[in-house]
JSON list of C-alpha atoms in Angstrom, two decimals:
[
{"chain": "A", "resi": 1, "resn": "UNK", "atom": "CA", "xyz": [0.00, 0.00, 0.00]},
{"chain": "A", "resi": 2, "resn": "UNK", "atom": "CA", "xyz": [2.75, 2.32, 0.97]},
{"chain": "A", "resi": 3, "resn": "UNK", "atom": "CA", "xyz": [4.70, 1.75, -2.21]},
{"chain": "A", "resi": 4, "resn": "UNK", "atom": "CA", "xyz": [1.99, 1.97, -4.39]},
{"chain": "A", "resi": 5, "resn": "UNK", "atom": "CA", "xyz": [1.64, 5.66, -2.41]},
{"chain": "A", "resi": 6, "resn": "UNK", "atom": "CA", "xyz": [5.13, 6.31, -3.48]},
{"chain": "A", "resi": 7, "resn": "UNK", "atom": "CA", "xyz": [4.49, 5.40, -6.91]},
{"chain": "A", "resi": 8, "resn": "UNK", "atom": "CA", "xyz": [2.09, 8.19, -7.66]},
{"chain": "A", "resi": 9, "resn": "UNK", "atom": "CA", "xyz": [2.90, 11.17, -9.72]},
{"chain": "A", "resi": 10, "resn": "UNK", "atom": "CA", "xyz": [1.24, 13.17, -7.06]},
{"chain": "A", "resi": 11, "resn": "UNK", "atom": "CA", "xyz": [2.99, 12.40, -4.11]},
{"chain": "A", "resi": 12, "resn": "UNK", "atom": "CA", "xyz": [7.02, 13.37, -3.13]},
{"chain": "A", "resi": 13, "resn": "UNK", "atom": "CA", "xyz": [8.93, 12.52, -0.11]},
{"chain": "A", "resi": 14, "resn": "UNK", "atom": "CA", "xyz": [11.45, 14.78, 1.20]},
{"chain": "A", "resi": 15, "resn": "UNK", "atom": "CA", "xyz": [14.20, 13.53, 3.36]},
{"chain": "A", "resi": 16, "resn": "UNK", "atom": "CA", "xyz": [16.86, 16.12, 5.34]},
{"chain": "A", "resi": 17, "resn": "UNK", "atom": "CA", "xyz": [18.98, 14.61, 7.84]},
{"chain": "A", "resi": 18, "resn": "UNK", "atom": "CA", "xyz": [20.41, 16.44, 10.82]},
{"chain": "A", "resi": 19, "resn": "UNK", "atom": "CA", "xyz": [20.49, 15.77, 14.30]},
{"chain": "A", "resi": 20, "resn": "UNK", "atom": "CA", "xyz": [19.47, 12.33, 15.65]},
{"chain": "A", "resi": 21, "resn": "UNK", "atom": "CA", "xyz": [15.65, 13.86, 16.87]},
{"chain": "A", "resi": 22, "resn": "UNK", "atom": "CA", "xyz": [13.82, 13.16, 14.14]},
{"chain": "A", "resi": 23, "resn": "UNK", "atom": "CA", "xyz": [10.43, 15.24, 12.97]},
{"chain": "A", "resi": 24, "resn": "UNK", "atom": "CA", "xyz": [7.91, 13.31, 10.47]},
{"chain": "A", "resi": 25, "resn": "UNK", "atom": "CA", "xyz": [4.80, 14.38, 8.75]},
{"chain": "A", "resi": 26, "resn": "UNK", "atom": "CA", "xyz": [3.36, 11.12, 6.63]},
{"chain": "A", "resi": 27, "resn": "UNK", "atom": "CA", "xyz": [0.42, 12.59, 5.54]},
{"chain": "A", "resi": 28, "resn": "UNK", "atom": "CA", "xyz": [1.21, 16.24, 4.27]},
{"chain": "A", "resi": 29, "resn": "UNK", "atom": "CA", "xyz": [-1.12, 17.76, 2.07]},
{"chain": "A", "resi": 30, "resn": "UNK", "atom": "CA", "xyz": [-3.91, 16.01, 3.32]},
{"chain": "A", "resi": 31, "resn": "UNK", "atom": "CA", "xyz": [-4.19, 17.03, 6.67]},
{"chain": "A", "resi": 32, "resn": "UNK", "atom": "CA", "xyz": [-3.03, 20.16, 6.45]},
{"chain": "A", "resi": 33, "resn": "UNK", "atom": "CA", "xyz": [-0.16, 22.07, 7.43]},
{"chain": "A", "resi": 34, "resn": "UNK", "atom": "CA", "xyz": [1.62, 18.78, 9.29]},
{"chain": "A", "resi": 35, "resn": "UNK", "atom": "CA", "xyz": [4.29, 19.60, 6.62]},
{"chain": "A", "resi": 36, "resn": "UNK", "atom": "CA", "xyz": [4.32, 22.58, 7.28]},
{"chain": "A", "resi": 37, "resn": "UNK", "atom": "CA", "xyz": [4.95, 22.84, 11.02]},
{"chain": "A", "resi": 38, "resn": "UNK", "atom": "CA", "xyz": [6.99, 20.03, 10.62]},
{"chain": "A", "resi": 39, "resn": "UNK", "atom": "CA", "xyz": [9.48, 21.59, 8.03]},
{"chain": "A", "resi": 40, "resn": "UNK", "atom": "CA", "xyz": [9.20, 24.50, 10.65]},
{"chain": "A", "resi": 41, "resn": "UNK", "atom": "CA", "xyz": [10.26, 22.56, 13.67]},
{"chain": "A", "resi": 42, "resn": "UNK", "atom": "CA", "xyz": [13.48, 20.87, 11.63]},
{"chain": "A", "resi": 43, "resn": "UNK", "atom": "CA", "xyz": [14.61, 24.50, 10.51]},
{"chain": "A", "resi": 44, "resn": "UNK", "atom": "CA", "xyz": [14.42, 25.92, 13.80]},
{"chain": "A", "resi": 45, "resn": "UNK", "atom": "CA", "xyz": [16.23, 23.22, 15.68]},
{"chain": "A", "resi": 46, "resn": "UNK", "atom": "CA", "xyz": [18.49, 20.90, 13.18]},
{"chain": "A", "resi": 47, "resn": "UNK", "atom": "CA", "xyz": [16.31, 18.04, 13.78]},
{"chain": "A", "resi": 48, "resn": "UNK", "atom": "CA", "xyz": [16.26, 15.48, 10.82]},
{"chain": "A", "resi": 49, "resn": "UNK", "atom": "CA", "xyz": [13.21, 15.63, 8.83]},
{"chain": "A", "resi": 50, "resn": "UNK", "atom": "CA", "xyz": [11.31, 13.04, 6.76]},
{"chain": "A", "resi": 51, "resn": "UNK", "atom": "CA", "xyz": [7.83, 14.17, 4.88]},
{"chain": "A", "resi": 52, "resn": "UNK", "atom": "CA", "xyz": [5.79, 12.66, 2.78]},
{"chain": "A", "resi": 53, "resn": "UNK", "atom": "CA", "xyz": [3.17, 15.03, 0.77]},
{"chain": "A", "resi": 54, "resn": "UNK", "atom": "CA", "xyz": [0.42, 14.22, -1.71]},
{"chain": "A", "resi": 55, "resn": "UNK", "atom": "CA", "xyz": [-1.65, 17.00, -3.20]},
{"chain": "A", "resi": 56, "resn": "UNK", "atom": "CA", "xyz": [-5.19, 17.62, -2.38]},
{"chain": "A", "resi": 57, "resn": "UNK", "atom": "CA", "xyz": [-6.82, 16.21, -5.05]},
{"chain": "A", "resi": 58, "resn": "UNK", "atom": "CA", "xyz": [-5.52, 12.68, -4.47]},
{"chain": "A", "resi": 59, "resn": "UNK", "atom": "CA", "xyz": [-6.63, 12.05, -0.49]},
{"chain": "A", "resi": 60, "resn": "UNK", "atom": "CA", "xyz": [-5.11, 9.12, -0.10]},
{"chain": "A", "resi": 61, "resn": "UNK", "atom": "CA", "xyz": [-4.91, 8.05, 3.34]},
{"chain": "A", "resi": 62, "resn": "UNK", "atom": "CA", "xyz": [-2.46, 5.13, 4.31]},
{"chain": "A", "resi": 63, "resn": "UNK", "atom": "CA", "xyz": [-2.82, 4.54, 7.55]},
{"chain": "A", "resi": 64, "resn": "UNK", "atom": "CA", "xyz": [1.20, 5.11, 9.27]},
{"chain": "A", "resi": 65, "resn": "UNK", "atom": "CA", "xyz": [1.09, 0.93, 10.80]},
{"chain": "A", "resi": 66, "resn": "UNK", "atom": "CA", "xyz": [1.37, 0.92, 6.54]},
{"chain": "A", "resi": 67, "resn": "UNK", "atom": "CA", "xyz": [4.63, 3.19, 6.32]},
{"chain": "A", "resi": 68, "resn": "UNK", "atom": "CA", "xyz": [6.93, 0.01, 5.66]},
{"chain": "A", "resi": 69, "resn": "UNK", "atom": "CA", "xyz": [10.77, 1.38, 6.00]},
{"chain": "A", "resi": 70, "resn": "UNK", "atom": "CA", "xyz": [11.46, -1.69, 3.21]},
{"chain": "A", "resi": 71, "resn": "UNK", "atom": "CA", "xyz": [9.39, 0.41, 0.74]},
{"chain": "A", "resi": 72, "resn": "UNK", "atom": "CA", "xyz": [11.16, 3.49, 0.66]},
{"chain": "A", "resi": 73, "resn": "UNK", "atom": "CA", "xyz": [14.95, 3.86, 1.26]},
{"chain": "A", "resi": 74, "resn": "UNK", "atom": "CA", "xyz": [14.22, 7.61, 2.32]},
{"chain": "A", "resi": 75, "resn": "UNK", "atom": "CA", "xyz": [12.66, 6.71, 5.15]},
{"chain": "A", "resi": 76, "resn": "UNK", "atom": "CA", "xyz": [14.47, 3.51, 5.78]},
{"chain": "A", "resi": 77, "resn": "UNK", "atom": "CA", "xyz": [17.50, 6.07, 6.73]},
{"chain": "A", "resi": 78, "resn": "UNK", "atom": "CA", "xyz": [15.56, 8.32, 8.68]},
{"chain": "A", "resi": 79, "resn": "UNK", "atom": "CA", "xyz": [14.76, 5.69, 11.07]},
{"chain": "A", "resi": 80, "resn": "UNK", "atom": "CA", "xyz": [18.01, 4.27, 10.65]},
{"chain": "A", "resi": 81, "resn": "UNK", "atom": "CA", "xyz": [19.67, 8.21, 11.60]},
{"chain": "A", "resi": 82, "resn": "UNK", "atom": "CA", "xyz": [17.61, 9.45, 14.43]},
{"chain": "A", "resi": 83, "resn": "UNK", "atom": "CA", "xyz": [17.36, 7.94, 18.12]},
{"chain": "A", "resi": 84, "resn": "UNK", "atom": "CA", "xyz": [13.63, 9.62, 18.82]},
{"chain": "A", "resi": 85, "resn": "UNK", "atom": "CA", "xyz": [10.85, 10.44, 16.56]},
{"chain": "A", "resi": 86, "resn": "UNK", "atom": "CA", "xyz": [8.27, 13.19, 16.70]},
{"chain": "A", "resi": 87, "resn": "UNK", "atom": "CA", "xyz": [5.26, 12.52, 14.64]},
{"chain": "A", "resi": 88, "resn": "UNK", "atom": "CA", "xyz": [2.69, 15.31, 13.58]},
{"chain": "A", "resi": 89, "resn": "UNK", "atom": "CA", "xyz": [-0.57, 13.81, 12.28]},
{"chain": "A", "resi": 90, "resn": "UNK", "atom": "CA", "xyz": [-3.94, 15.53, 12.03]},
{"chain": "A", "resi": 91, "resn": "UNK", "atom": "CA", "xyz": [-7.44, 14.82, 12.98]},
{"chain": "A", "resi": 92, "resn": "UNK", "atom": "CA", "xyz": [-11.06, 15.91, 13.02]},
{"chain": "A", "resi": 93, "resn": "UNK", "atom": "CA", "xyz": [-13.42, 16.06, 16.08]},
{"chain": "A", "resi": 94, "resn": "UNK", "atom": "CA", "xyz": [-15.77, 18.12, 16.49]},
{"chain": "A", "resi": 95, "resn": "UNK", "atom": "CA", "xyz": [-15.72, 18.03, 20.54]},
{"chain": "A", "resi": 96, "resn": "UNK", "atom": "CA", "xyz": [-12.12, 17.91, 20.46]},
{"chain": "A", "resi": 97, "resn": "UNK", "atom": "CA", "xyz": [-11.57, 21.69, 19.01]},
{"chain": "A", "resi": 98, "resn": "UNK", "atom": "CA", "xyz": [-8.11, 22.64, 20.24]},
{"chain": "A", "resi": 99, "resn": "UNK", "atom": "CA", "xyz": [-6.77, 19.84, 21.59]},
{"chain": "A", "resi": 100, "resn": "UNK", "atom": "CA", "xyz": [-3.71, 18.24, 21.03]},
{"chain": "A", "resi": 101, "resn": "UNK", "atom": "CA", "xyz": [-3.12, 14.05, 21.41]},
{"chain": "A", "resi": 102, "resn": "UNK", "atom": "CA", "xyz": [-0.15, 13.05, 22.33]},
{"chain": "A", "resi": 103, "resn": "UNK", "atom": "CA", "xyz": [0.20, 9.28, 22.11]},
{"chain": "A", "resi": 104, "resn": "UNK", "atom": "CA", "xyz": [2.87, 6.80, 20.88]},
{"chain": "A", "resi": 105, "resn": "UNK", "atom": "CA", "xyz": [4.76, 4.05, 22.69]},
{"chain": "A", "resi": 106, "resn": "UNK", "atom": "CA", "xyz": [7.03, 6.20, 24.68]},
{"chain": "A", "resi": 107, "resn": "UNK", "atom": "CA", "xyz": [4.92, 7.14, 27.46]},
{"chain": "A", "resi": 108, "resn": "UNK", "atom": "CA", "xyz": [8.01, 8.82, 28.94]},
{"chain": "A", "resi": 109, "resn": "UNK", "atom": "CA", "xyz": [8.06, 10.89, 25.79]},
{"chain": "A", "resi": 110, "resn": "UNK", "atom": "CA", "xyz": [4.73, 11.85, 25.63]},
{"chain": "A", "resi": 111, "resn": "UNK", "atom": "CA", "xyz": [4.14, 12.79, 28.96]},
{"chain": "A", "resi": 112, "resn": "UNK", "atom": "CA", "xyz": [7.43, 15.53, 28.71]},
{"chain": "A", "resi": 113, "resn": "UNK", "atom": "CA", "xyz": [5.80, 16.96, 25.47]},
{"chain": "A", "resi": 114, "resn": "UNK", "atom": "CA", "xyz": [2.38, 16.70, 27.48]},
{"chain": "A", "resi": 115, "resn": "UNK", "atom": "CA", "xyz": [3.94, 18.87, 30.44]},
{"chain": "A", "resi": 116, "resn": "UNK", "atom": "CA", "xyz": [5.53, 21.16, 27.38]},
{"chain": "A", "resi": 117, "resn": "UNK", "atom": "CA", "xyz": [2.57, 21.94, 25.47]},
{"chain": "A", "resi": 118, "resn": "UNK", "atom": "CA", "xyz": [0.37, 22.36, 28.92]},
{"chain": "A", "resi": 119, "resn": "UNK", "atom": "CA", "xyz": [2.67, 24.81, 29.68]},
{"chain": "A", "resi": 120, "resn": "UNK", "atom": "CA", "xyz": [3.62, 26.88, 26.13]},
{"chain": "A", "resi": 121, "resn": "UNK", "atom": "CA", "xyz": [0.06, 26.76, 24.60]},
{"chain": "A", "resi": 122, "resn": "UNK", "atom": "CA", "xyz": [-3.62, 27.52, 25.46]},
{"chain": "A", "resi": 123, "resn": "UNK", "atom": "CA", "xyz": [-4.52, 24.07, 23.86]},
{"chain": "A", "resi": 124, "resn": "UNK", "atom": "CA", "xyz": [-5.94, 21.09, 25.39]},
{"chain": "A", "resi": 125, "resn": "UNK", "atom": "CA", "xyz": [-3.61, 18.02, 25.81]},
{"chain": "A", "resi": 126, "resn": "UNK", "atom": "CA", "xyz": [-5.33, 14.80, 26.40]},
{"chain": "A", "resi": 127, "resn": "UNK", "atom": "CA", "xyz": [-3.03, 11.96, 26.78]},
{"chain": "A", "resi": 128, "resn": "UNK", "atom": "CA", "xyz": [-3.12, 7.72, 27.32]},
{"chain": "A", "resi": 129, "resn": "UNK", "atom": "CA", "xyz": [-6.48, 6.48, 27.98]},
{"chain": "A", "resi": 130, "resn": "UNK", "atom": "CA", "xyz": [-7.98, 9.83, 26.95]},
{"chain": "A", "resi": 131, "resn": "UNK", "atom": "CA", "xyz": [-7.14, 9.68, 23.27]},
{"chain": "A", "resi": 132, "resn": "UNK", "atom": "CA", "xyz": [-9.57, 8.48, 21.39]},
{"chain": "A", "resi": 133, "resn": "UNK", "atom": "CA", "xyz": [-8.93, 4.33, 19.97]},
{"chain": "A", "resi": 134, "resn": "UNK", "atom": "CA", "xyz": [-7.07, 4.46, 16.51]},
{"chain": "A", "resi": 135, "resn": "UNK", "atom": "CA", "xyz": [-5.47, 7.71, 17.36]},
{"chain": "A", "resi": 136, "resn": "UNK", "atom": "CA", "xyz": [-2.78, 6.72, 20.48]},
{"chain": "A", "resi": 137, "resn": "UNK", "atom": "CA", "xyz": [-0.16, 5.82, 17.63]},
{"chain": "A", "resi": 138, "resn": "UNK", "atom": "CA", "xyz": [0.85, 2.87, 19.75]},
{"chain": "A", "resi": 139, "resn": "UNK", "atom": "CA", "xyz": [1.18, 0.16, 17.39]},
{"chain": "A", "resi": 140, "resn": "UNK", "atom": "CA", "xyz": [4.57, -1.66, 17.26]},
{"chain": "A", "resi": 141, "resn": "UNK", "atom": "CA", "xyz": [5.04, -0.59, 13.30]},
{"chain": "A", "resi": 142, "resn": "UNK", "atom": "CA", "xyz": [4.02, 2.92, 13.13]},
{"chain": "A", "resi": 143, "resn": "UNK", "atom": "CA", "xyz": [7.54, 4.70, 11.99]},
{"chain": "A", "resi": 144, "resn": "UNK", "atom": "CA", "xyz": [7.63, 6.80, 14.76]},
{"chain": "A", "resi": 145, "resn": "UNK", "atom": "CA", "xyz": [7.76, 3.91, 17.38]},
{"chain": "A", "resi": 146, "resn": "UNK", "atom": "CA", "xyz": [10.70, 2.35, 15.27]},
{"chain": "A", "resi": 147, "resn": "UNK", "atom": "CA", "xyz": [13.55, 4.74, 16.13]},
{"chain": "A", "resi": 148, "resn": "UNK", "atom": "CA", "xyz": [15.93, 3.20, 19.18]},
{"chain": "A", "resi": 149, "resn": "UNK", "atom": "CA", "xyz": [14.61, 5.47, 21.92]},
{"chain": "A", "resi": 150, "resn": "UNK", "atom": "CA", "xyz": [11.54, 6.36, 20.67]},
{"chain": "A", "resi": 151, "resn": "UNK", "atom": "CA", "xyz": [9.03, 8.58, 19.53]},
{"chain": "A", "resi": 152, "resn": "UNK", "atom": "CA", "xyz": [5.88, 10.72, 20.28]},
{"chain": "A", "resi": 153, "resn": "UNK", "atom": "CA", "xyz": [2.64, 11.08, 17.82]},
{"chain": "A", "resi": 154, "resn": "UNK", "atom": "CA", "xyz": [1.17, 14.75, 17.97]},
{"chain": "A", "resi": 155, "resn": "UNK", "atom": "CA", "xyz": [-2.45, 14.11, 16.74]},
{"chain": "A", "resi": 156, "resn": "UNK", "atom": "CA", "xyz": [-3.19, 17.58, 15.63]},
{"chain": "A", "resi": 157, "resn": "UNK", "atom": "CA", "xyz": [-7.15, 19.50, 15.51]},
{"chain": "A", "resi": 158, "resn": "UNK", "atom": "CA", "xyz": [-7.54, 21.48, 12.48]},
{"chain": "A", "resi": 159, "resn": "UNK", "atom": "CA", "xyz": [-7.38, 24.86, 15.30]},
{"chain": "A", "resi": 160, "resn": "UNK", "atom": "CA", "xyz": [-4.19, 23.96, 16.22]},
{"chain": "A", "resi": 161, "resn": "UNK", "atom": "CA", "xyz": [-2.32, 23.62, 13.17]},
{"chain": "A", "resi": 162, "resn": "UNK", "atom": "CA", "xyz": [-3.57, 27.49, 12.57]},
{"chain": "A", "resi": 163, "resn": "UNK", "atom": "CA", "xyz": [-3.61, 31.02, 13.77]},
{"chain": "A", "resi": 164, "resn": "UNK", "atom": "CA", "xyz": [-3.59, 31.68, 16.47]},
{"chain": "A", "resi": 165, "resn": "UNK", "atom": "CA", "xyz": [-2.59, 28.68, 18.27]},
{"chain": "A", "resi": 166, "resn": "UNK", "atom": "CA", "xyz": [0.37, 27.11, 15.45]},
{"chain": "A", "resi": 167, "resn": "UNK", "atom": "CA", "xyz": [2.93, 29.54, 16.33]},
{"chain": "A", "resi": 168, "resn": "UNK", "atom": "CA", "xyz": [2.73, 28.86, 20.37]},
{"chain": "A", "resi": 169, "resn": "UNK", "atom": "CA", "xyz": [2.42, 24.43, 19.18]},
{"chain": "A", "resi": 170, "resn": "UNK", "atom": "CA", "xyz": [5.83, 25.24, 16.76]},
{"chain": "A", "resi": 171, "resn": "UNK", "atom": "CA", "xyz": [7.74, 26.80, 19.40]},
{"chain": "A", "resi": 172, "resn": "UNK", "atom": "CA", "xyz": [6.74, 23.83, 22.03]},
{"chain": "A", "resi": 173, "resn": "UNK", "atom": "CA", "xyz": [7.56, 21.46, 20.19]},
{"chain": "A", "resi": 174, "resn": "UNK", "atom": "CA", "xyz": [11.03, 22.86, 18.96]},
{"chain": "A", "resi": 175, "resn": "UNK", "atom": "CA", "xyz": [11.68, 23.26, 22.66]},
{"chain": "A", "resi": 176, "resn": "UNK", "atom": "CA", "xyz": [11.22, 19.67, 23.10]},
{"chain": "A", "resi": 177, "resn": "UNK", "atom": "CA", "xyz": [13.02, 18.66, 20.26]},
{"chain": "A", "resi": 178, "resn": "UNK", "atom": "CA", "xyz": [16.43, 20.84, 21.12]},
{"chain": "A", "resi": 179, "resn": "UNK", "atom": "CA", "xyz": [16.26, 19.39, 24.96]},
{"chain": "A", "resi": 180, "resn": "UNK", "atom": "CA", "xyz": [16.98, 16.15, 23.72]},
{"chain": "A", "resi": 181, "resn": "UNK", "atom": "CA", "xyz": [19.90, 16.98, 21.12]}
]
């Protein structure tokens, strides 16, 4: 599935490398502005940065447990570079306006960019057993479990990947990212 992604004329990945902390958006262009704040995050900090973006007219939503490293050698050296991975994902709720999920397998992880974003933003942070099922990016083969030490999936409500709240979410997140370089 994630090959045959790859394949299309409308999608591109973009691999940078740079320091070992890692930032990923797998589904740019289609929930919007991941890419964007993700691109954001690597320039202000050095962080390595692997994207994958598909224009709005295709929607095609792989689910990540479906981002196989053995199908692209771009991301195959991500994972292979960085130690942890920050994930930025999007998702629609319409009681979850403002809020921010932070989920994957590192619970250590999650619950210092939990304590970050509490404190640097005006969004809401739910966490563990308050994220709703399908969105805790917990599953063994999502990419951003893979790296040695790591990684931490910011599900993202369309508010906060805009004014006013994007710019306060950025600058959290780069903070976490450059306290672990």
């Amino acid at each position: 599935m994630f090959d045959r992604l790859l394949a299309h004329p409308e999608v591109s990945e973009r691999l940078e490398l740079g320091s070992t902390v890692g930032v990923m958006a797998l589904h740019g262009g289609i929930e919007k502005k991941t890419d964007t704040i993700a691109s954001e995050v690597a320039a202000r900090t050095g962080a390595s940065l692997y994207l994958v973006h598909q224009s709005e007219r295709l929607r095609w939503h792989v689910p990540s447990i479906h981002y196989d490293p053995e199908a692209s050698e771009q991301l195959a050296s991500f994972l292979d570079h960085v130690e942890i991975a920050v994930s930025l994902h999007g998702f629609g709720r319409r009681h979850l306006k403002r809020t921010v999920l932070v989920g994957g397998a590192s619970d250590g992880l999650a619950a210092d960019m939990s304590r970050r974003l509490q404190g640097a933003t005006r969004l809401n942070v739910l966490t563990g057993d308050e994220i709703p099922p399908g969105l805790m990016g917990r599953h063994p083969a999502n990419p951003v479990n893979l790296p040695r030490d790591g990684g931490v999936q910011l599900e993202l409500s369309h508010s906060c990947r805009h004014a006013p709240h994007v710019d306060s979410l950025i600058d959290a997140v780069s903070g976490f990212v450059r306290d672990r370089q």
